[in-house]
Structures are given as structure tokens and as C-alpha cells.
Tab-separated table of C-alpha atoms and ligand atoms in Angstrom:
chain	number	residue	atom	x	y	z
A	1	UNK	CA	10.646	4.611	-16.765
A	2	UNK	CA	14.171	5.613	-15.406
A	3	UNK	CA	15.597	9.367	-15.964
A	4	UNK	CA	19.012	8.820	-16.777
A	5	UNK	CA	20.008	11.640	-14.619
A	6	UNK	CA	18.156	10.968	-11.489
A	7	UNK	CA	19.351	7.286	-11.708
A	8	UNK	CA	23.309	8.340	-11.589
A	9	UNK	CA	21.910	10.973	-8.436
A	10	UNK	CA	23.961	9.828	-5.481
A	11	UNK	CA	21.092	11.145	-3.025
A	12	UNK	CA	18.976	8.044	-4.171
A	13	UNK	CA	21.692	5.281	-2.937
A	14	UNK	CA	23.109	4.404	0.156
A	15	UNK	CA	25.469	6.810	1.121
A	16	UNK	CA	27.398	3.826	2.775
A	17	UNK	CA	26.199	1.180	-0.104
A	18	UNK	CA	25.846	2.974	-3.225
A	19	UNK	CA	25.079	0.099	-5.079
A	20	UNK	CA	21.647	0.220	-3.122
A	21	UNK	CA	18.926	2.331	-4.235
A	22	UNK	CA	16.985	3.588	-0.929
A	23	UNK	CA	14.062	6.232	-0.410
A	24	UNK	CA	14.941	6.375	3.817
A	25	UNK	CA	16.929	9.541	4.810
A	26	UNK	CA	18.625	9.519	7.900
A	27	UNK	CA	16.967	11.710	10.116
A	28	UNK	CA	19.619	13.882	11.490
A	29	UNK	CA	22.664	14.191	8.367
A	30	UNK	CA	19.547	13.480	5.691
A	31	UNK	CA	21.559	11.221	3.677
A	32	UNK	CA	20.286	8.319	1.765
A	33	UNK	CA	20.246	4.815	3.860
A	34	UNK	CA	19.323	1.727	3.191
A	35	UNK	CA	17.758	-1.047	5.845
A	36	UNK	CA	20.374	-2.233	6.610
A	37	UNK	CA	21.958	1.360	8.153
A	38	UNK	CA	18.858	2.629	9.848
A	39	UNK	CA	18.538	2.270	13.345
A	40	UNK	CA	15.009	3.724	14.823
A	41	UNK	CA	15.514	6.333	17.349
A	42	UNK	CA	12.580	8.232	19.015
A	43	UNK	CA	13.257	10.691	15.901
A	44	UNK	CA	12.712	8.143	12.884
A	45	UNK	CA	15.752	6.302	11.721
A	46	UNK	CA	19.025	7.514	11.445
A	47	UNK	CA	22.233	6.365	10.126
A	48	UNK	CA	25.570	4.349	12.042
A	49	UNK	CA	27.308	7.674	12.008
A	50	UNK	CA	25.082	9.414	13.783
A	51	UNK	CA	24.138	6.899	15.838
A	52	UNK	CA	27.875	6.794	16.990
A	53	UNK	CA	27.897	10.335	17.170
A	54	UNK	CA	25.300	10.549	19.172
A	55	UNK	CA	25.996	7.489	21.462
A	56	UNK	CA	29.292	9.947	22.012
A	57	UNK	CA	27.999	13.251	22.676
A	58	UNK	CA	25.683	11.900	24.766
A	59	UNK	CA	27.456	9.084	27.280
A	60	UNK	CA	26.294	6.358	25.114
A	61	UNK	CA	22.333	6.066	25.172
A	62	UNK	CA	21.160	3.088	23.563
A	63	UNK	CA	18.434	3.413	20.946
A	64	UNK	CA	15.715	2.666	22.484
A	65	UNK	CA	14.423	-0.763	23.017
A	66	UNK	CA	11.169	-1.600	22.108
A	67	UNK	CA	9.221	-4.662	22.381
A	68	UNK	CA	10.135	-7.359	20.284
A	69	UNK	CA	7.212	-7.514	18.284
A	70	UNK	CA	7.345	-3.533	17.652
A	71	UNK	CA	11.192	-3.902	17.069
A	72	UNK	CA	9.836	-6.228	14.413
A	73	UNK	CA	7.786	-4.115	12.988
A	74	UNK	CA	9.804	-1.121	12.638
A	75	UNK	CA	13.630	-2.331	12.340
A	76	UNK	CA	15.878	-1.986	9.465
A	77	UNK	CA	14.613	-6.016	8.760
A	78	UNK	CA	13.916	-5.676	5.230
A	79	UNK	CA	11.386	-8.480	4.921
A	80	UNK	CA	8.090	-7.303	3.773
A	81	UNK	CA	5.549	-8.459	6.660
A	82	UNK	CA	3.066	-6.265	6.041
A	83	UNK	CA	2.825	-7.735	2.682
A	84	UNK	CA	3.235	-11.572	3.757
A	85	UNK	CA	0.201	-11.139	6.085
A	86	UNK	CA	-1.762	-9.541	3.662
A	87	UNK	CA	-1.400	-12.683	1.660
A	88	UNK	CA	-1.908	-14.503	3.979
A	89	UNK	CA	-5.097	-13.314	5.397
A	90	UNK	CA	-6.449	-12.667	1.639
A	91	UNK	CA	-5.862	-17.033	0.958
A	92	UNK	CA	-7.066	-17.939	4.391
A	93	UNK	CA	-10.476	-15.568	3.266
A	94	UNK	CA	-10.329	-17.562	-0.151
A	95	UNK	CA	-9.710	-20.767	1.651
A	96	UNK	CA	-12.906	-19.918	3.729
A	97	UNK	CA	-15.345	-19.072	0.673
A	98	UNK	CA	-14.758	-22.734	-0.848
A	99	UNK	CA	-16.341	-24.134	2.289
A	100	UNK	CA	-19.721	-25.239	0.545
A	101	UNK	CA	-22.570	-23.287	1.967
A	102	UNK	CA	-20.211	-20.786	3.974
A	103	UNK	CA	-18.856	-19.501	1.187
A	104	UNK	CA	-21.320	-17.787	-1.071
A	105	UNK	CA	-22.277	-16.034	2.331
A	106	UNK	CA	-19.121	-14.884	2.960
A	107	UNK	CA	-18.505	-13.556	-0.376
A	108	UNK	CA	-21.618	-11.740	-0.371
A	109	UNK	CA	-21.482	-10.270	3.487
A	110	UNK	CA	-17.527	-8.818	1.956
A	111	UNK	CA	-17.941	-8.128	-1.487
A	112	UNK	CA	-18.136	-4.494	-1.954
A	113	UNK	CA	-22.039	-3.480	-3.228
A	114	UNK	CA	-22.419	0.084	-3.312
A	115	UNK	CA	-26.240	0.110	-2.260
A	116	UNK	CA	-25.085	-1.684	1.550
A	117	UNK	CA	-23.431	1.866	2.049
A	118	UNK	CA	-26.998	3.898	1.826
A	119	UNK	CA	-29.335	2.796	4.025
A	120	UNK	CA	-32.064	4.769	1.911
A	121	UNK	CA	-31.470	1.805	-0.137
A	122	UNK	CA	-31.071	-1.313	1.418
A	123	UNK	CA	-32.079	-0.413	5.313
A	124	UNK	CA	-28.791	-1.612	5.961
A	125	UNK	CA	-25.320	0.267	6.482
A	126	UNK	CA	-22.407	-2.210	5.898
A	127	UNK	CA	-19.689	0.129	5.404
A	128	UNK	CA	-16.899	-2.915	6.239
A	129	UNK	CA	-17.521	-3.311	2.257
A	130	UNK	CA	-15.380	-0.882	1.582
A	131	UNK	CA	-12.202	-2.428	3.031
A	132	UNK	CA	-13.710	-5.899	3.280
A	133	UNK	CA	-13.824	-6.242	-0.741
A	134	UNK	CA	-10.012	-6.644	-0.244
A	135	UNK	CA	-10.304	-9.816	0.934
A	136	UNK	CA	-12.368	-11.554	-1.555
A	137	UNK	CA	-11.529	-13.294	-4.850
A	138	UNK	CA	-14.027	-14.659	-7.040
A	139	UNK	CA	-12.155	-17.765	-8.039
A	140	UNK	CA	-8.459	-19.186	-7.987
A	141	UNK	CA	-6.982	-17.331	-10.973
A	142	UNK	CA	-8.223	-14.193	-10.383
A	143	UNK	CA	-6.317	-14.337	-6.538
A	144	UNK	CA	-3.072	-15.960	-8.199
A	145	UNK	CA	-2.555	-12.689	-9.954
A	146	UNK	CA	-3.448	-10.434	-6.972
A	147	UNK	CA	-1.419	-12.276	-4.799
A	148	UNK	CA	1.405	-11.963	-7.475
A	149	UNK	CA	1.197	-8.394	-7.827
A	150	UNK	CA	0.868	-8.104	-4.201
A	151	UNK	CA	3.912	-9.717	-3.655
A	152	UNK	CA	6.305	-8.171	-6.618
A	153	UNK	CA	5.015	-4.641	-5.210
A	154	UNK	CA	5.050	-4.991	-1.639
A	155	UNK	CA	8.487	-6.153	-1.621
A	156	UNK	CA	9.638	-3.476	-3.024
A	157	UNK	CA	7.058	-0.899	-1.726
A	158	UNK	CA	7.470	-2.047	1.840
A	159	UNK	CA	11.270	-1.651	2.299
A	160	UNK	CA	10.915	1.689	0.941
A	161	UNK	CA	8.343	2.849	2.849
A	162	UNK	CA	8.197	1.460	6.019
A	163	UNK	CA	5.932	-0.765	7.181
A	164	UNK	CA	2.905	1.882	8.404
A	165	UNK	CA	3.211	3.755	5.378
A	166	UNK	CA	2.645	0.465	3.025
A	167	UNK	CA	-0.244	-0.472	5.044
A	168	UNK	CA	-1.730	3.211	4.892
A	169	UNK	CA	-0.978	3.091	0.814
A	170	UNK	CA	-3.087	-0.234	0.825
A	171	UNK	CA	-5.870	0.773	2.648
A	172	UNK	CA	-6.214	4.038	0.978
A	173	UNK	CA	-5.959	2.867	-2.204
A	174	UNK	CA	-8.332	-0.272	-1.355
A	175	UNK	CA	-10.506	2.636	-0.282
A	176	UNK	CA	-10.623	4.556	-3.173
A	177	UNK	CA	-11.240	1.873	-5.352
A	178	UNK	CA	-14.215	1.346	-3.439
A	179	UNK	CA	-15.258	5.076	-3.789
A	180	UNK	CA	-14.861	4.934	-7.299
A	181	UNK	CA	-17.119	1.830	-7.781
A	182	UNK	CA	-19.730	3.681	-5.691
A	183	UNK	CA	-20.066	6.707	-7.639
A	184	UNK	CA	-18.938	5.115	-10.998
A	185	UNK	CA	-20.575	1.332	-10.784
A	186	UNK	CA	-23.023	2.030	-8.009
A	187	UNK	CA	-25.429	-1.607	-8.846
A	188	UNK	CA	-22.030	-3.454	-9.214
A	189	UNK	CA	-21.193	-6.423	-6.943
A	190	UNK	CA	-17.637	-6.672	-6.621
A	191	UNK	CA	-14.761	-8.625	-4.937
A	192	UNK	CA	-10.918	-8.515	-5.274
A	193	UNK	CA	-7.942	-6.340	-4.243
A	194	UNK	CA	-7.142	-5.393	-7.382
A	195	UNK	CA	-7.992	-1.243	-6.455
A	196	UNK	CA	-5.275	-1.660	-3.833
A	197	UNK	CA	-2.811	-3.487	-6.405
A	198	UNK	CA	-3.246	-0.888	-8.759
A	199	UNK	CA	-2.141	1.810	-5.528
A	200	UNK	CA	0.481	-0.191	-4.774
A	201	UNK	CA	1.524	0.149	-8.729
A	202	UNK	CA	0.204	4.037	-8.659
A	203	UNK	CA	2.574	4.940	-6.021
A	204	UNK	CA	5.678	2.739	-7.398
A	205	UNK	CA	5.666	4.756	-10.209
A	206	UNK	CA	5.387	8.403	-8.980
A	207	UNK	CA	8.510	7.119	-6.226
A	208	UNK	CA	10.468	5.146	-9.008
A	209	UNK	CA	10.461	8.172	-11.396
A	210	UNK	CA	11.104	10.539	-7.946
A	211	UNK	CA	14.259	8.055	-6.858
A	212	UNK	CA	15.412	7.056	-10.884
A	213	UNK	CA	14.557	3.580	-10.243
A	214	UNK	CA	13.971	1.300	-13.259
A	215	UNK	CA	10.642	-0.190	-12.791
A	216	UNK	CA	9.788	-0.856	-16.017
A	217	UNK	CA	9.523	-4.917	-15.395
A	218	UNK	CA	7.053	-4.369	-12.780
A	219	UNK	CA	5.268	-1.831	-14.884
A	220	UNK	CA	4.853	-5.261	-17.669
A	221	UNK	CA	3.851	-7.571	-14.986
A	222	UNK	CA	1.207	-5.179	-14.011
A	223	UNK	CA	0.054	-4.837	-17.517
A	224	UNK	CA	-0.126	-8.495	-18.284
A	225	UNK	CA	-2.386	-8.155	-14.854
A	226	UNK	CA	-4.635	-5.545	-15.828
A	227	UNK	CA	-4.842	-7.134	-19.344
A	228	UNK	CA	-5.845	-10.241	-18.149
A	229	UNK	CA	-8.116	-8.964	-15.219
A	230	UNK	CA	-10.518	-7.841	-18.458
A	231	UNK	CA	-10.618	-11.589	-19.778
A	232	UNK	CA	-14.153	-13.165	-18.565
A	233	UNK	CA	-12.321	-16.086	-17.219
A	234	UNK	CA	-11.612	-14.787	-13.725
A	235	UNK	CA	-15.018	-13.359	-12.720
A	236	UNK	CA	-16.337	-16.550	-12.001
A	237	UNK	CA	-20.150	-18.120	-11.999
A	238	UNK	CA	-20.833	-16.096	-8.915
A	239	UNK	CA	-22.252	-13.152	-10.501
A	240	UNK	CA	-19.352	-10.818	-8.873
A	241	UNK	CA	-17.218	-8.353	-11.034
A	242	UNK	CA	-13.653	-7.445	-11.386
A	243	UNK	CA	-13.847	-3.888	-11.409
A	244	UNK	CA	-12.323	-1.077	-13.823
A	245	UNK	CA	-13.914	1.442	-11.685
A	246	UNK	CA	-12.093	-0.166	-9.211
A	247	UNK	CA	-9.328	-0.348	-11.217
A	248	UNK	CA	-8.695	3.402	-11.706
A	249	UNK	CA	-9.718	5.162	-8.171
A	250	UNK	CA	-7.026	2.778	-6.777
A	251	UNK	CA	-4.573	3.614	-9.714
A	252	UNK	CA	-5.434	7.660	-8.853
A	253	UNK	CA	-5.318	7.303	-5.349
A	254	UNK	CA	-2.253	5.378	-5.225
A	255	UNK	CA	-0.236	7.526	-7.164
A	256	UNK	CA	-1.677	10.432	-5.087
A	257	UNK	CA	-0.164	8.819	-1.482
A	258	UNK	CA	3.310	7.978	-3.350
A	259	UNK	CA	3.149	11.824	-4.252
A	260	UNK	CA	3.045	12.341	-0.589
A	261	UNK	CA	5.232	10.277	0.677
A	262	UNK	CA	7.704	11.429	-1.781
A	263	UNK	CA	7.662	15.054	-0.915
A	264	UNK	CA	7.241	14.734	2.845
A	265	UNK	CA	10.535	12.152	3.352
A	266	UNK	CA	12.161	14.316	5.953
A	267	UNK	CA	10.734	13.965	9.821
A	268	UNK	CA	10.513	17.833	9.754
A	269	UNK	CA	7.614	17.036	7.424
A	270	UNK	CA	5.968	14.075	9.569
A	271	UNK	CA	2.779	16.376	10.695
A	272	UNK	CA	2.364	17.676	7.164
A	273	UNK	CA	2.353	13.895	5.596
A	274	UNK	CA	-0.259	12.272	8.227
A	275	UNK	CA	-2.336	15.873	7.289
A	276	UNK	CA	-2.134	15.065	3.356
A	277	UNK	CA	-2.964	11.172	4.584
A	278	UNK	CA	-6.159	11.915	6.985
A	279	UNK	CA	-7.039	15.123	4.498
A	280	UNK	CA	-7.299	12.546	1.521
A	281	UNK	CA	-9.185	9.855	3.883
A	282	UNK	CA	-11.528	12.544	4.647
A	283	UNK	CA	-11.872	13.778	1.065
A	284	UNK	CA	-12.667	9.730	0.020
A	285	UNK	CA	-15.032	9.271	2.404
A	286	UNK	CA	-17.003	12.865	1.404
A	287	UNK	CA	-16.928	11.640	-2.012
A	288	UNK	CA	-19.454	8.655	-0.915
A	289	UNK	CA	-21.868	11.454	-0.285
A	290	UNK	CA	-22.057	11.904	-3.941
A	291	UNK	CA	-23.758	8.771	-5.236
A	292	UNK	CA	-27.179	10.093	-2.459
A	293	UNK	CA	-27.300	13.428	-5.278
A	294	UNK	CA	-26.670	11.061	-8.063
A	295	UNK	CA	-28.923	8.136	-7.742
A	296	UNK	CA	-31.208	9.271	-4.601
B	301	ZN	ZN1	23.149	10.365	9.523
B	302	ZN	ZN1	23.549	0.907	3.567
């Protein structure tokens, strides 16, 4: 998966650690910088030098200080939280559906059912589904591997990205998995985060071959994943599916936001990248008008 000659490119390490491969330009030299060199300014992040420069030019402002909890969120801390709470919340919604008598009506209140998004159909609109589906895992196995994937990808998705951007690349590719199970499995019942999984692996490939990363280990674990997401095992008694349909809109969509974020890296193209993000949200969400000319 790694092109030689975009792995030995200087532009994809650290200017100041070039043993570390980074995706972050500093927003005022556009050199490469890794978490540990970014400071957030008001701009986006930018580097020590320029920080120092700046801090000179300019009788010393500090960066500006934001609440803890937002300093959290977007410092150069590498840890991926958005990923840990994903996790997190995903088990505590597993932990929830093995409460007998709860839990078959949770499942069946998240899972994602196309029908519950037409009320022609069902007289009922339920269009949490669509994100909801995330959440839910038909048994113990089948979560194990999400959560795996989850975690291998996030941290090293989330770094790279920022945290906003991660969460915007797992929601829209939860989303078009869901999209693609309504117009492609429309009397499907189905539960897992696999269609965001297979974003999260969409997009690390279109930004590992765009920064010369090697990603080929990841690119086995998620094949042992999608091989063994086929095997009857994990879909459980319940009746719900693990979805191909799923599967593949994630997959597309996926790659489609990590083509985004790839081209738009440098602040100058902030306002085009949240256009290409709410244009393909609103291009999803159209999409779910199709299944009315289809099956209505
Ligand atoms: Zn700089
Ligand atoms: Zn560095």
C-alpha cells in the first residue's frame, strides 16, 4: 500500500521529528507537524516556530486559552478520545441489550429497519435508525471485532485528523451505510457499526496512499474482519443482520470524506471542506428519497 516515493517525501513527516509521519500542516509556514508541535491558535494549529515568531512580533500573546475540557478536545494530546468514547458508549449499549426483557426492545427501537424511515410504510418515522444502528451489536463476537477495528483505526485516524473531523468521518460513514441498506436491503433488520468501520478503513486508505504511509497491516486486520463478519456465527438468534450493503456505502463514503480531507488540509481551504462535508450529508440524505420510487 506504500509508494516508495511518497514515503521518502519529507512533506509527510515532522519537519521537527522526521521520524514521525503527520497529515497536520502548520497553519502559517505549512510544514508538516506532528501533535506534539501544534499549538491551536484562533487560525488552526501552527508550529513552535511560529508560535515564537509570533509571540515576538506581536508582544507575546498567549495562544489562547480555552476551557479545559475544549483544550482537551482540541490540543496536540494525541490520545484518541473520540474513539475511546465511542467504545465506550457502543459496550455500555451492548451491556444494556443483555438486560432480559430490556434488551430485545432496545435492539429493535436502534437497529436500523429501512421501512421506520417511510411513514407510508410503517406510520412511523424513526429516523434515529440511521445513526442509532451504530450502537447495536447482535451478540459478543460480532462487537469484539467492531470494537477492534474501531480501536486499530481510530488511533490512527484520530491523531491525524483531529478530533471533529474523526467524529464527522464516523457519522458520515455510519450514515451512508445506512443509506445503502435502505435502497439496497430495504426489508433488512440490521445492527452493528460495521458501515462506519469500513469509513474509518475507506478513508485510511485514500490518506495512507496520499501521505506514503504503510498500512498494509491494518488493511489484513480489516480483511480478517470483513471475512469473518460473512460467517453466520455473529448474527445471532435475534433475527438481525450484519450487513454487506452496509458494508460497502460505508466503505464508499468513507473513502469519499478521506478524499476531502486530504485535498482541503490547508485552513485557506476550511469553507471549501465543511461545503464538500454538508454537500455529501445532503446528497446521503436525498438518496433516502429513492427507496419511495423504488418500492412505493
Ligand atoms: Zn510554522
Ligand atoms: Zn514534531
Amino acid at each position: 500500500m506504500s509508494a516508495p516515493e511518497t514515503s521518502r517525501n519529507p512533506d509527510n513527516f515532522c519537519y521537527r521529528h522526521p521520524d514521525r509521519q503527520s497529515f497536520v500542516l502548520c497553519q502559517r509556514c505549512l510544514r508538516t507537524i506532528c501533535p506534539e508541535c501544534q499549538t491551536q491558535m484562533p487560525v488552526g494549529v501552527i508550529c513552535p516556530e511560529c508560535l515564537r515568531d509570533q509571540q515576538k512580533a506581536s508582544g507575546a500573546p498567549r495562544p489562547r486559552r480555552a476551557p479545559r475540557i475544549l483544550r482537551a478536545v482540541r490540543s496536540g494530546d494525541s490520545r484518541p478520545l473520540v474513539t475511546y468514547a465511542i467504545i465506550a458508549l457502543t459496550a455500555f449499549v451492548f451491556v444494556v441489550t443483555l438486560i432480559p426483557g430490556v434488551g430485545i426492545v432496545v435492539q429493535q427501537s436502534l437497529a436500523m429497519y429501512a421501512p421506520y424511515l417511510y411513514p407510508e410504510f410503517t406510520g412511523t418515522f424513526q429516523p434515529w435508525r440511521l445513526f442509532t444502528v451504530l450502537l447495536v451489536h447482535s451478540g459478543f463476537w460480532h462487537l469484539g471485532l467492531n470494537m477492534l477495528a474501531l480501536w486499530m483505526l481510530g488511533s490512527s485516524l484520530e491523531p491525524m485528523l483531529g478530533r471533529l473531523r474523526f467524529l464527522w468521518l464516523y457519522l458520515l460513514s455510519g450514515l451512508g451505510g445506512s443509506v445503502a441498506v435502505a435502497l439496497l436491503g430495504f426489508g433488512t433488520p440490521v445492527v452493528g457499526a460495521s458501515g462506519a468501520i469500513f469509513g474509518l478503513f475507506g478513508a485510511l486508505l485514500v490518506i495512507g496512499r496520499h501521505i506514503g504511509a504503510n498500512i498494509t497491516g491494518i488493511a489484513v486486520v480489516l480483511g480478517i474482519n470483513l471475512v469473518i463478519s460473512f460467517l453466520p456465527l455473529i448474527t445471532g438468534a435475534s433475527g438481525f443482520q450484519v450487513s454487506w450493503q452496509a458494508h460497502i456505502g460505508g466503505l464508499i463514503v468513507g473513502a469519499l470524506v478521506g478524499t476531502i480531507y486530504a485535498r482541503t488540509r490547508a485552513i485557506r481551504k476550511k469553507r471549501l471542506q465543511v461545503g464538500l462535508l454538508v454537500g455529501t450529508t445532503v446528497v446521503l440524505v436525498a438518496l433516502l428519497g429513492v427507496p419511495m420510487a423504488i418500492y412505493g
